[in-house]
Each structure stands twice: as structure tokens, then as C-alpha cells.
């Protein structure tokens, strides 16, 4: 009985002694090879890191250069505040026209056209108050084109009126005089600077000569507009214009104008916008 009880213990004890012998018999691990430090390479890496830190620090300390838009805005502000006496302007006006006829002329159409105007302010600015209207003189070239009937005969006309101009009007003082009094506009927490501009008006008129370029298959008398002629008169030939003048950037003008040109048995009415250069 005792022998049977002791046999399992002997069976379990034998493998344990074998395992213990195997574990105790393991060799120690091979020691790791220490890393080899390349001093030259390490120095290069340290130098590159130092340079990178220095560049970042310099970039942080250097102010950001103005963008193209900011530079353009500053240039436009300087131009707007530069002194311009505004004694003279040259204008190119795009106009929409209509024609009214009587007697022998009927059914005139009138196409959009372009007029050329030049004007000088004659009054001495220093001798009068700035709000006083001044005398202006100049010149005007005003073409009109279209089709119609003369004595019931169809044809096409091209009438170019030209001649001197005289007028009365005024324009705001120099931008530099009014720039200080114009506050900025507040939008949220940002103050937006209002660029200086000038306003004015001009009432002008005169008597114009005319040059004709016409076409018609019917024989016409000398009073017809459908004949080609040199310089002549289209009685009464009186014209009148009124302008609202808006000057920005000191020397660029945007004008709104309306006018009338009279001729024999006809009158042309027109309105439009003009782009002017000031000096």
C-alpha cells in the first residue's frame, strides 16, 4: 500500500529535477555592443538644429512685409492726398441719345455715341471764396449718328458738332485741405479709412459748327442731313449741358452729364457718364 502511494511522488519528482537542471544550465546572454557615436555627424546635426532655431527666431522678430493689396491701398491714399489744383479736365463721355424732329424731318433714330470735352477754370482760386462758382472755358466735339426720313425719303446721317464751350461751375478744394476733416467709418471693431474725394458741378453751353457724313439713294437739297458736306452751320446750333463731377484719387473724375444739341428742325437729347482726367 505504501509502495503505491510513493510511486506518483517519484514520477513527479523526476521531471522536476530534469527541468531544474535544464534551467540552471542556461548560459548568460551575450552583452550588447555599445553604440558607436560619429562625432562629426553629431556636430553637423547640432549645427543644423541651431541654424533652424535661429531662422525661426529671426522670422518671428522680423515684421511681416505688407501685401500687394496693402501697398496698393497706401499708394492710392498718397495719390488721393496729393495736391491737384483741378483747373483743367479732359473728358471722354459715353452717351445714350434720342432725337426729336419737326417739319421736313421725320422718324430720326439716334445711336449711342461718345463725346469729347476739355475745359479750363479761368477764375483765380485765391481771389474768391472756395464755394463761389467760377468761369470755365473749353471745347467740345459731339458726334451723332442714326437714320431717318427727309421729305419722306429715307437715309442715314452722321453729324459731328464741334466748337468752343463756356460755362460756370465749381469743384471742391484740394484733397489735402479736406482730408483732415474726413473721419473714418467704424465697422465692428475696425476703423475703415474714408478715401478723400471731391464733388462739383458745371453748367456749360455754346454754339457749334457741324460736319455732315450722310447717305441716301434719293436726290437731296442742301438742307438735308443725308448729304456729305464739310464744315457748316446747323442753325440754331445751340447746345447746353449740365454735369455732376466726382473726383477720386485727386485726378480721376467720374462725371454724370445730360444735355441737348439743337439743329434745323431737330434736337438731340443725351445723357450718360464721362471719365475725366484732372490737373
PDB file of C-alpha atoms in Angstrom:
ATOM      1  CA  UNK A   1       0.000   0.000   0.000  1.00  0.00           C
ATOM      2  CA  UNK A   2       2.790   2.332   0.869  1.00  0.00           C
ATOM      3  CA  UNK A   3       4.573   1.468  -2.375  1.00  0.00           C
ATOM      4  CA  UNK A   4       1.539   2.513  -4.420  1.00  0.00           C
ATOM      5  CA  UNK A   5       1.331   5.832  -2.635  1.00  0.00           C
ATOM      6  CA  UNK A   6       5.026   6.612  -3.121  1.00  0.00           C
ATOM      7  CA  UNK A   7       5.185   5.870  -6.849  1.00  0.00           C
ATOM      8  CA  UNK A   8       3.352   9.004  -8.048  1.00  0.00           C
ATOM      9  CA  UNK A   9       5.619  11.174  -5.962  1.00  0.00           C
ATOM     10  CA  UNK A  10       8.657   9.605  -7.572  1.00  0.00           C
ATOM     11  CA  UNK A  11       7.165  10.130 -11.050  1.00  0.00           C
ATOM     12  CA  UNK A  12       6.562  13.854 -10.420  1.00  0.00           C
ATOM     13  CA  UNK A  13       9.883  14.407  -8.733  1.00  0.00           C
ATOM     14  CA  UNK A  14      11.985  13.066 -11.619  1.00  0.00           C
ATOM     15  CA  UNK A  15      10.817  15.568 -14.311  1.00  0.00           C
ATOM     16  CA  UNK A  16      11.141  18.426 -11.835  1.00  0.00           C
ATOM     17  CA  UNK A  17      14.788  17.566 -11.242  1.00  0.00           C
ATOM     18  CA  UNK A  18      15.359  17.393 -15.012  1.00  0.00           C
ATOM     19  CA  UNK A  19      13.698  20.800 -15.669  1.00  0.00           C
ATOM     20  CA  UNK A  20      15.592  22.326 -12.795  1.00  0.00           C
ATOM     21  CA  UNK A  21      18.794  21.038 -14.277  1.00  0.00           C
ATOM     22  CA  UNK A  22      17.981  22.430 -17.705  1.00  0.00           C
ATOM     23  CA  UNK A  23      17.130  25.946 -16.343  1.00  0.00           C
ATOM     24  CA  UNK A  24      20.210  26.044 -14.168  1.00  0.00           C
ATOM     25  CA  UNK A  25      22.311  25.013 -17.155  1.00  0.00           C
ATOM     26  CA  UNK A  26      21.315  28.067 -19.450  1.00  0.00           C
ATOM     27  CA  UNK A  27      24.217  30.278 -20.464  1.00  0.00           C
ATOM     28  CA  UNK A  28      24.185  34.071 -19.771  1.00  0.00           C
ATOM     29  CA  UNK A  29      23.088  36.377 -22.680  1.00  0.00           C
ATOM     30  CA  UNK A  30      25.667  37.944 -24.950  1.00  0.00           C
ATOM     31  CA  UNK A  31      26.341  41.526 -23.866  1.00  0.00           C
ATOM     32  CA  UNK A  32      25.019  44.237 -26.304  1.00  0.00           C
ATOM     33  CA  UNK A  33      27.517  46.098 -28.399  1.00  0.00           C
ATOM     34  CA  UNK A  34      27.716  49.757 -27.279  1.00  0.00           C
ATOM     35  CA  UNK A  35      26.626  52.274 -29.983  1.00  0.00           C
ATOM     36  CA  UNK A  36      29.302  53.974 -31.976  1.00  0.00           C
ATOM     37  CA  UNK A  37      28.874  57.781 -31.960  1.00  0.00           C
ATOM     38  CA  UNK A  38      30.032  59.638 -35.043  1.00  0.00           C
ATOM     39  CA  UNK A  39      31.162  62.916 -33.549  1.00  0.00           C
ATOM     40  CA  UNK A  40      31.360  64.705 -36.928  1.00  0.00           C
ATOM     41  CA  UNK A  41      27.816  63.687 -37.860  1.00  0.00           C
ATOM     42  CA  UNK A  42      26.531  64.659 -34.434  1.00  0.00           C
ATOM     43  CA  UNK A  43      28.183  68.076 -34.737  1.00  0.00           C
ATOM     44  CA  UNK A  44      26.556  68.636 -38.152  1.00  0.00           C
ATOM     45  CA  UNK A  45      23.122  67.769 -36.779  1.00  0.00           C
ATOM     46  CA  UNK A  46      23.587  70.107 -33.808  1.00  0.00           C
ATOM     47  CA  UNK A  47      24.674  72.895 -36.169  1.00  0.00           C
ATOM     48  CA  UNK A  48      21.641  72.404 -38.393  1.00  0.00           C
ATOM     49  CA  UNK A  49      19.318  72.482 -35.372  1.00  0.00           C
ATOM     50  CA  UNK A  50      20.908  75.709 -34.140  1.00  0.00           C
ATOM     51  CA  UNK A  51      20.569  77.312 -37.550  1.00  0.00           C
ATOM     52  CA  UNK A  52      16.930  76.246 -37.790  1.00  0.00           C
ATOM     53  CA  UNK A  53      16.154  77.722 -34.362  1.00  0.00           C
ATOM     54  CA  UNK A  54      17.928  80.951 -35.291  1.00  0.00           C
ATOM     55  CA  UNK A  55      15.929  81.267 -38.534  1.00  0.00           C
ATOM     56  CA  UNK A  56      12.644  80.706 -36.722  1.00  0.00           C
ATOM     57  CA  UNK A  57      13.529  83.298 -34.100  1.00  0.00           C
ATOM     58  CA  UNK A  58      14.560  85.822 -36.763  1.00  0.00           C
ATOM     59  CA  UNK A  59      11.333  85.207 -38.709  1.00  0.00           C
ATOM     60  CA  UNK A  60       9.294  85.801 -35.565  1.00  0.00           C
ATOM     61  CA  UNK A  61      11.120  89.049 -34.792  1.00  0.00           C
ATOM     62  CA  UNK A  62      11.006  90.389 -38.383  1.00  0.00           C
ATOM     63  CA  UNK A  63       7.750  92.274 -39.179  1.00  0.00           C
ATOM     64  CA  UNK A  64       5.614  90.797 -41.936  1.00  0.00           C
ATOM     65  CA  UNK A  65       6.058  92.789 -45.166  1.00  0.00           C
ATOM     66  CA  UNK A  66       2.871  94.462 -46.463  1.00  0.00           C
ATOM     67  CA  UNK A  67       0.863  92.536 -49.011  1.00  0.00           C
ATOM     68  CA  UNK A  68       0.299  93.770 -52.558  1.00  0.00           C
ATOM     69  CA  UNK A  69      -3.195  94.947 -51.624  1.00  0.00           C
ATOM     70  CA  UNK A  70      -1.913  96.928 -48.628  1.00  0.00           C
ATOM     71  CA  UNK A  71       0.862  98.512 -50.714  1.00  0.00           C
ATOM     72  CA  UNK A  72      -1.660  99.443 -53.415  1.00  0.00           C
ATOM     73  CA  UNK A  73      -4.036 100.969 -50.857  1.00  0.00           C
ATOM     74  CA  UNK A  74      -1.233 103.108 -49.422  1.00  0.00           C
ATOM     75  CA  UNK A  75      -0.201 104.270 -52.902  1.00  0.00           C
ATOM     76  CA  UNK A  76      -3.814 105.202 -53.717  1.00  0.00           C
ATOM     77  CA  UNK A  77      -4.113 107.104 -50.436  1.00  0.00           C
ATOM     78  CA  UNK A  78      -0.956 109.075 -51.220  1.00  0.00           C
ATOM     79  CA  UNK A  79      -2.267 109.918 -54.696  1.00  0.00           C
ATOM     80  CA  UNK A  80      -5.649 110.970 -53.298  1.00  0.00           C
ATOM     81  CA  UNK A  81      -3.993 113.318 -50.800  1.00  0.00           C
ATOM     82  CA  UNK A  82      -1.518 114.787 -53.289  1.00  0.00           C
ATOM     83  CA  UNK A  83      -2.282 118.415 -54.218  1.00  0.00           C
ATOM     84  CA  UNK A  84      -4.143 118.827 -57.516  1.00  0.00           C
ATOM     85  CA  UNK A  85      -5.336 122.346 -58.380  1.00  0.00           C
ATOM     86  CA  UNK A  86      -8.153 120.944 -60.554  1.00  0.00           C
ATOM     87  CA  UNK A  87      -8.044 123.817 -63.025  1.00  0.00           C
ATOM     88  CA  UNK A  88      -8.346 121.614 -66.097  1.00  0.00           C
ATOM     89  CA  UNK A  89     -10.020 118.385 -67.176  1.00  0.00           C
ATOM     90  CA  UNK A  90     -10.177 116.256 -70.313  1.00  0.00           C
ATOM     91  CA  UNK A  91     -13.294 114.100 -70.605  1.00  0.00           C
ATOM     92  CA  UNK A  92     -14.446 111.136 -72.680  1.00  0.00           C
ATOM     93  CA  UNK A  93     -18.204 110.565 -72.275  1.00  0.00           C
ATOM     94  CA  UNK A  94     -20.330 107.586 -73.279  1.00  0.00           C
ATOM     95  CA  UNK A  95     -23.851 108.817 -74.024  1.00  0.00           C
ATOM     96  CA  UNK A  96     -27.275 107.443 -74.876  1.00  0.00           C
ATOM     97  CA  UNK A  97     -29.175 109.713 -77.217  1.00  0.00           C
ATOM     98  CA  UNK A  98     -32.610 110.364 -78.687  1.00  0.00           C
ATOM     99  CA  UNK A  99     -33.753 112.701 -81.464  1.00  0.00           C
ATOM    100  CA  UNK A 100     -36.818 114.902 -81.871  1.00  0.00           C
ATOM    101  CA  UNK A 101     -37.717 116.235 -85.344  1.00  0.00           C
ATOM    102  CA  UNK A 102     -40.254 118.569 -86.926  1.00  0.00           C
ATOM    103  CA  UNK A 103     -41.329 119.792 -90.387  1.00  0.00           C
ATOM    104  CA  UNK A 104     -39.455 118.069 -93.241  1.00  0.00           C
ATOM    105  CA  UNK A 105     -37.588 115.618 -90.991  1.00  0.00           C
ATOM    106  CA  UNK A 106     -39.328 112.573 -89.558  1.00  0.00           C
ATOM    107  CA  UNK A 107     -38.532 109.452 -87.560  1.00  0.00           C
ATOM    108  CA  UNK A 108     -34.902 110.141 -86.694  1.00  0.00           C
ATOM    109  CA  UNK A 109     -33.194 107.387 -84.713  1.00  0.00           C
ATOM    110  CA  UNK A 110     -30.072 108.170 -82.704  1.00  0.00           C
ATOM    111  CA  UNK A 111     -27.389 105.643 -81.734  1.00  0.00           C
ATOM    112  CA  UNK A 112     -25.202 105.685 -78.593  1.00  0.00           C
ATOM    113  CA  UNK A 113     -22.192 107.904 -79.094  1.00  0.00           C
ATOM    114  CA  UNK A 114     -19.018 109.261 -77.495  1.00  0.00           C
ATOM    115  CA  UNK A 115     -18.331 112.969 -76.903  1.00  0.00           C
ATOM    116  CA  UNK A 116     -15.007 114.661 -76.201  1.00  0.00           C
ATOM    117  CA  UNK A 117     -14.754 117.668 -73.891  1.00  0.00           C
ATOM    118  CA  UNK A 118     -11.974 119.799 -72.493  1.00  0.00           C
ATOM    119  CA  UNK A 119     -12.369 122.667 -70.006  1.00  0.00           C
ATOM    120  CA  UNK A 120     -10.245 125.167 -68.085  1.00  0.00           C
ATOM    121  CA  UNK A 121     -11.141 127.108 -64.961  1.00  0.00           C
ATOM    122  CA  UNK A 122     -10.311 130.737 -65.622  1.00  0.00           C
ATOM    123  CA  UNK A 123     -11.006 132.417 -62.271  1.00  0.00           C
ATOM    124  CA  UNK A 124      -8.128 132.855 -59.835  1.00  0.00           C
ATOM    125  CA  UNK A 125      -8.763 130.460 -56.939  1.00  0.00           C
ATOM    126  CA  UNK A 126      -7.061 132.680 -54.344  1.00  0.00           C
ATOM    127  CA  UNK A 127      -9.156 135.767 -55.087  1.00  0.00           C
ATOM    128  CA  UNK A 128     -12.560 134.185 -54.338  1.00  0.00           C
ATOM    129  CA  UNK A 129     -14.191 132.023 -51.743  1.00  0.00           C
ATOM    130  CA  UNK A 130     -13.929 128.302 -52.349  1.00  0.00           C
ATOM    131  CA  UNK A 131     -17.732 127.904 -52.579  1.00  0.00           C
ATOM    132  CA  UNK A 132     -18.098 130.529 -55.306  1.00  0.00           C
ATOM    133  CA  UNK A 133     -18.885 129.372 -58.839  1.00  0.00           C
ATOM    134  CA  UNK A 134     -16.070 130.009 -61.334  1.00  0.00           C
ATOM    135  CA  UNK A 135     -15.888 130.757 -65.030  1.00  0.00           C
ATOM    136  CA  UNK A 136     -14.869 127.867 -67.315  1.00  0.00           C
ATOM    137  CA  UNK A 137     -13.964 127.824 -70.999  1.00  0.00           C
ATOM    138  CA  UNK A 138     -13.168 124.914 -73.270  1.00  0.00           C
ATOM    139  CA  UNK A 139     -14.030 122.979 -76.397  1.00  0.00           C
ATOM    140  CA  UNK A 140     -16.383 120.171 -77.387  1.00  0.00           C
ATOM    141  CA  UNK A 141     -16.706 117.549 -80.130  1.00  0.00           C
ATOM    142  CA  UNK A 142     -20.129 115.848 -80.242  1.00  0.00           C
ATOM    143  CA  UNK A 143     -20.970 113.303 -82.961  1.00  0.00           C
ATOM    144  CA  UNK A 144     -24.491 111.932 -83.565  1.00  0.00           C
ATOM    145  CA  UNK A 145     -25.445 109.022 -85.842  1.00  0.00           C
ATOM    146  CA  UNK A 146     -28.675 107.446 -86.994  1.00  0.00           C
ATOM    147  CA  UNK A 147     -31.300 107.055 -89.690  1.00  0.00           C
ATOM    148  CA  UNK A 148     -34.481 108.852 -90.628  1.00  0.00           C
ATOM    149  CA  UNK A 149     -36.566 110.485 -93.323  1.00  0.00           C
ATOM    150  CA  UNK A 150     -36.172 113.819 -95.080  1.00  0.00           C
ATOM    151  CA  UNK A 151     -39.235 114.834 -97.096  1.00  0.00           C
ATOM    152  CA  UNK A 152     -40.389 111.200 -96.781  1.00  0.00           C
ATOM    153  CA  UNK A 153     -37.120 109.894 -98.321  1.00  0.00           C
ATOM    154  CA  UNK A 154     -35.055 107.529 -96.153  1.00  0.00           C
ATOM    155  CA  UNK A 155     -31.375 107.992 -95.431  1.00  0.00           C
ATOM    156  CA  UNK A 156     -28.624 107.848 -92.858  1.00  0.00           C
ATOM    157  CA  UNK A 157     -26.877 110.753 -91.181  1.00  0.00           C
ATOM    158  CA  UNK A 158     -23.662 111.388 -89.286  1.00  0.00           C
ATOM    159  CA  UNK A 159     -23.466 114.848 -87.730  1.00  0.00           C
ATOM    160  CA  UNK A 160     -20.371 115.990 -85.838  1.00  0.00           C
ATOM    161  CA  UNK A 161     -20.888 119.203 -83.872  1.00  0.00           C
ATOM    162  CA  UNK A 162     -17.807 120.999 -82.561  1.00  0.00           C
ATOM    163  CA  UNK A 163     -16.867 124.371 -81.208  1.00  0.00           C
ATOM    164  CA  UNK A 164     -15.989 126.400 -78.108  1.00  0.00           C
ATOM    165  CA  UNK A 165     -17.569 125.987 -74.724  1.00  0.00           C
ATOM    166  CA  UNK A 166     -18.257 128.478 -71.944  1.00  0.00           C
ATOM    167  CA  UNK A 167     -19.642 127.586 -68.558  1.00  0.00           C
ATOM    168  CA  UNK A 168     -19.941 128.283 -64.876  1.00  0.00           C
ATOM    169  CA  UNK A 169     -19.343 125.818 -62.049  1.00  0.00           C
ATOM    170  CA  UNK A 170     -17.243 124.856 -59.074  1.00  0.00           C
ATOM    171  CA  UNK A 171     -15.257 121.944 -57.683  1.00  0.00           C
ATOM    172  CA  UNK A 172     -14.313 121.147 -54.083  1.00  0.00           C
ATOM    173  CA  UNK A 173     -10.967 122.416 -52.737  1.00  0.00           C
ATOM    174  CA  UNK A 174      -7.749 120.432 -52.882  1.00  0.00           C
ATOM    175  CA  UNK A 175      -7.949 116.979 -51.262  1.00  0.00           C
ATOM    176  CA  UNK A 176      -5.198 117.940 -48.807  1.00  0.00           C
ATOM    177  CA  UNK A 177      -7.430 120.690 -47.399  1.00  0.00           C
ATOM    178  CA  UNK A 178     -10.387 118.433 -46.689  1.00  0.00           C
ATOM    179  CA  UNK A 179      -8.631 115.142 -45.883  1.00  0.00           C
ATOM    180  CA  UNK A 180      -8.143 116.071 -42.215  1.00  0.00           C
ATOM    181  CA  UNK A 181     -11.830 116.718 -41.642  1.00  0.00           C
ATOM    182  CA  UNK A 182     -12.992 113.342 -43.034  1.00  0.00           C
ATOM    183  CA  UNK A 183     -13.281 110.752 -40.229  1.00  0.00           C
ATOM    184  CA  UNK A 184     -13.064 107.039 -40.763  1.00  0.00           C
ATOM    185  CA  UNK A 185     -16.083 104.759 -40.709  1.00  0.00           C
ATOM    186  CA  UNK A 186     -16.347 102.260 -37.870  1.00  0.00           C
ATOM    187  CA  UNK A 187     -17.244  98.707 -38.920  1.00  0.00           C
ATOM    188  CA  UNK A 188     -17.372  96.461 -35.846  1.00  0.00           C
ATOM    189  CA  UNK A 189     -14.067  96.968 -34.046  1.00  0.00           C
ATOM    190  CA  UNK A 190     -12.224  98.074 -37.213  1.00  0.00           C
ATOM    191  CA  UNK A 191     -11.947 101.695 -38.316  1.00  0.00           C
ATOM    192  CA  UNK A 192     -12.065 101.918 -42.097  1.00  0.00           C
ATOM    193  CA  UNK A 193     -10.384 104.976 -43.574  1.00  0.00           C
ATOM    194  CA  UNK A 194     -12.507 107.010 -45.975  1.00  0.00           C
ATOM    195  CA  UNK A 195     -10.501 107.972 -49.034  1.00  0.00           C
ATOM    196  CA  UNK A 196     -10.740 111.652 -49.928  1.00  0.00           C
ATOM    197  CA  UNK A 197     -12.832 112.690 -52.929  1.00  0.00           C
ATOM    198  CA  UNK A 198     -14.109 115.949 -54.397  1.00  0.00           C
ATOM    199  CA  UNK A 199     -17.525 116.949 -55.683  1.00  0.00           C
ATOM    200  CA  UNK A 200     -18.545 119.672 -58.107  1.00  0.00           C
ATOM    201  CA  UNK A 201     -20.845 120.760 -60.884  1.00  0.00           C
ATOM    202  CA  UNK A 202     -20.605 122.539 -64.223  1.00  0.00           C
ATOM    203  CA  UNK A 203     -23.245 124.171 -66.425  1.00  0.00           C
ATOM    204  CA  UNK A 204     -21.892 124.789 -69.934  1.00  0.00           C
ATOM    205  CA  UNK A 205     -23.104 125.679 -73.413  1.00  0.00           C
ATOM    206  CA  UNK A 206     -22.229 127.267 -76.717  1.00  0.00           C
ATOM    207  CA  UNK A 207     -22.881 127.407 -80.453  1.00  0.00           C
ATOM    208  CA  UNK A 208     -21.435 124.594 -82.575  1.00  0.00           C
ATOM    209  CA  UNK A 209     -20.473 124.214 -86.212  1.00  0.00           C
ATOM    210  CA  UNK A 210     -21.249 120.892 -87.913  1.00  0.00           C
ATOM    211  CA  UNK A 211     -19.698 118.480 -90.381  1.00  0.00           C
ATOM    212  CA  UNK A 212     -22.022 116.040 -92.201  1.00  0.00           C
ATOM    213  CA  UNK A 213     -21.484 112.484 -93.396  1.00  0.00           C
ATOM    214  CA  UNK A 214     -24.719 111.198 -94.952  1.00  0.00           C
ATOM    215  CA  UNK A 215     -26.049 108.574 -97.305  1.00  0.00           C
ATOM    216  CA  UNK A 216     -29.223 108.345 -99.382  1.00  0.00           C
ATOM    217  CA  UNK A 217     -30.244 106.980-102.806  1.00  0.00           C
ATOM    218  CA  UNK A 218     -32.594 109.913-103.335  1.00  0.00           C
ATOM    219  CA  UNK A 219     -31.584 113.331-104.644  1.00  0.00           C
ATOM    220  CA  UNK A 220     -31.423 115.747-101.753  1.00  0.00           C
ATOM    221  CA  UNK A 221     -31.391 119.519-101.357  1.00  0.00           C
ATOM    222  CA  UNK A 222     -28.644 121.288 -99.383  1.00  0.00           C
ATOM    223  CA  UNK A 223     -30.778 121.311 -96.221  1.00  0.00           C
ATOM    224  CA  UNK A 224     -30.774 117.520 -95.959  1.00  0.00           C
ATOM    225  CA  UNK A 225     -28.768 115.775 -93.264  1.00  0.00           C
ATOM    226  CA  UNK A 226     -28.187 112.823 -95.598  1.00  0.00           C
ATOM    227  CA  UNK A 227     -25.575 114.624 -97.708  1.00  0.00           C
ATOM    228  CA  UNK A 228     -21.828 114.627 -97.101  1.00  0.00           C
ATOM    229  CA  UNK A 229     -20.620 118.176 -96.526  1.00  0.00           C
ATOM    230  CA  UNK A 230     -17.694 119.979 -94.990  1.00  0.00           C
ATOM    231  CA  UNK A 231     -17.900 122.415 -92.108  1.00  0.00           C
ATOM    232  CA  UNK A 232     -21.111 124.430 -91.977  1.00  0.00           C
ATOM    233  CA  UNK A 233     -23.808 125.644 -89.644  1.00  0.00           C
ATOM    234  CA  UNK A 234     -26.928 123.852 -88.461  1.00  0.00           C
ATOM    235  CA  UNK A 235     -28.942 126.809 -87.275  1.00  0.00           C
ATOM    236  CA  UNK A 236     -29.507 127.481 -84.463  1.00  0.00           C
ATOM    237  CA  UNK A 237     -26.760 125.035 -83.404  1.00  0.00           C
ATOM    238  CA  UNK A 238     -27.086 125.948 -79.723  1.00  0.00           C
ATOM    239  CA  UNK A 239     -26.239 123.332 -77.095  1.00  0.00           C
ATOM    240  CA  UNK A 240     -26.444 123.111 -73.301  1.00  0.00           C
ATOM    241  CA  UNK A 241     -25.016 120.598 -70.810  1.00  0.00           C
ATOM    242  CA  UNK A 242     -25.017 120.089 -67.056  1.00  0.00           C
ATOM    243  CA  UNK A 243     -22.535 117.892 -65.162  1.00  0.00           C
ATOM    244  CA  UNK A 244     -22.177 116.434 -61.731  1.00  0.00           C
ATOM    245  CA  UNK A 245     -18.439 115.952 -61.209  1.00  0.00           C
ATOM    246  CA  UNK A 246     -16.936 113.437 -58.778  1.00  0.00           C
ATOM    247  CA  UNK A 247     -13.134 113.379 -58.473  1.00  0.00           C
ATOM    248  CA  UNK A 248     -11.355 110.459 -56.789  1.00  0.00           C
ATOM    249  CA  UNK A 249      -7.638 109.806 -56.243  1.00  0.00           C
ATOM    250  CA  UNK A 250      -7.023 113.505 -56.771  1.00  0.00           C
ATOM    251  CA  UNK A 251      -7.027 113.369 -60.573  1.00  0.00           C
ATOM    252  CA  UNK A 252      -9.579 110.797 -61.820  1.00  0.00           C
ATOM    253  CA  UNK A 253     -13.062 112.130 -62.475  1.00  0.00           C
ATOM    254  CA  UNK A 254     -16.386 110.346 -62.928  1.00  0.00           C
ATOM    255  CA  UNK A 255     -18.969 112.738 -64.350  1.00  0.00           C
ATOM    256  CA  UNK A 256     -22.700 112.315 -64.821  1.00  0.00           C
ATOM    257  CA  UNK A 257     -23.991 114.597 -67.562  1.00  0.00           C
ATOM    258  CA  UNK A 258     -27.088 115.432 -69.562  1.00  0.00           C
ATOM    259  CA  UNK A 259     -27.501 117.802 -72.478  1.00  0.00           C
ATOM    260  CA  UNK A 260     -29.292 118.936 -75.605  1.00  0.00           C
ATOM    261  CA  UNK A 261     -27.985 119.860 -79.072  1.00  0.00           C
ATOM    262  CA  UNK A 262     -30.273 121.801 -81.400  1.00  0.00           C
ATOM    263  CA  UNK A 263     -30.235 121.991 -85.192  1.00  0.00           C
ATOM    264  CA  UNK A 264     -32.575 122.852 -88.029  1.00  0.00           C
ATOM    265  CA  UNK A 265     -35.934 121.104 -87.422  1.00  0.00           C
ATOM    266  CA  UNK A 266     -34.329 118.730 -84.915  1.00  0.00           C
ATOM    267  CA  UNK A 267     -32.889 118.410 -81.439  1.00  0.00           C
ATOM    268  CA  UNK A 268     -30.758 115.696 -79.852  1.00  0.00           C
ATOM    269  CA  UNK A 269     -31.130 114.822 -76.171  1.00  0.00           C
ATOM    270  CA  UNK A 270     -28.488 112.790 -74.390  1.00  0.00           C
ATOM    271  CA  UNK A 271     -27.371 111.557 -71.002  1.00  0.00           C
ATOM    272  CA  UNK A 272     -24.520 109.363 -69.830  1.00  0.00           C
ATOM    273  CA  UNK A 273     -21.295 109.036 -67.895  1.00  0.00           C
ATOM    274  CA  UNK A 274     -17.900 110.573 -68.546  1.00  0.00           C
ATOM    275  CA  UNK A 275     -14.398 109.620 -67.429  1.00  0.00           C
ATOM    276  CA  UNK A 276     -12.163 112.649 -66.906  1.00  0.00           C
ATOM    277  CA  UNK A 277      -8.522 113.278 -66.157  1.00  0.00           C
ATOM    278  CA  UNK A 278      -7.791 116.308 -63.948  1.00  0.00           C
ATOM    279  CA  UNK A 279      -4.780 118.520 -63.477  1.00  0.00           C
TER     280      UNK A 279
END
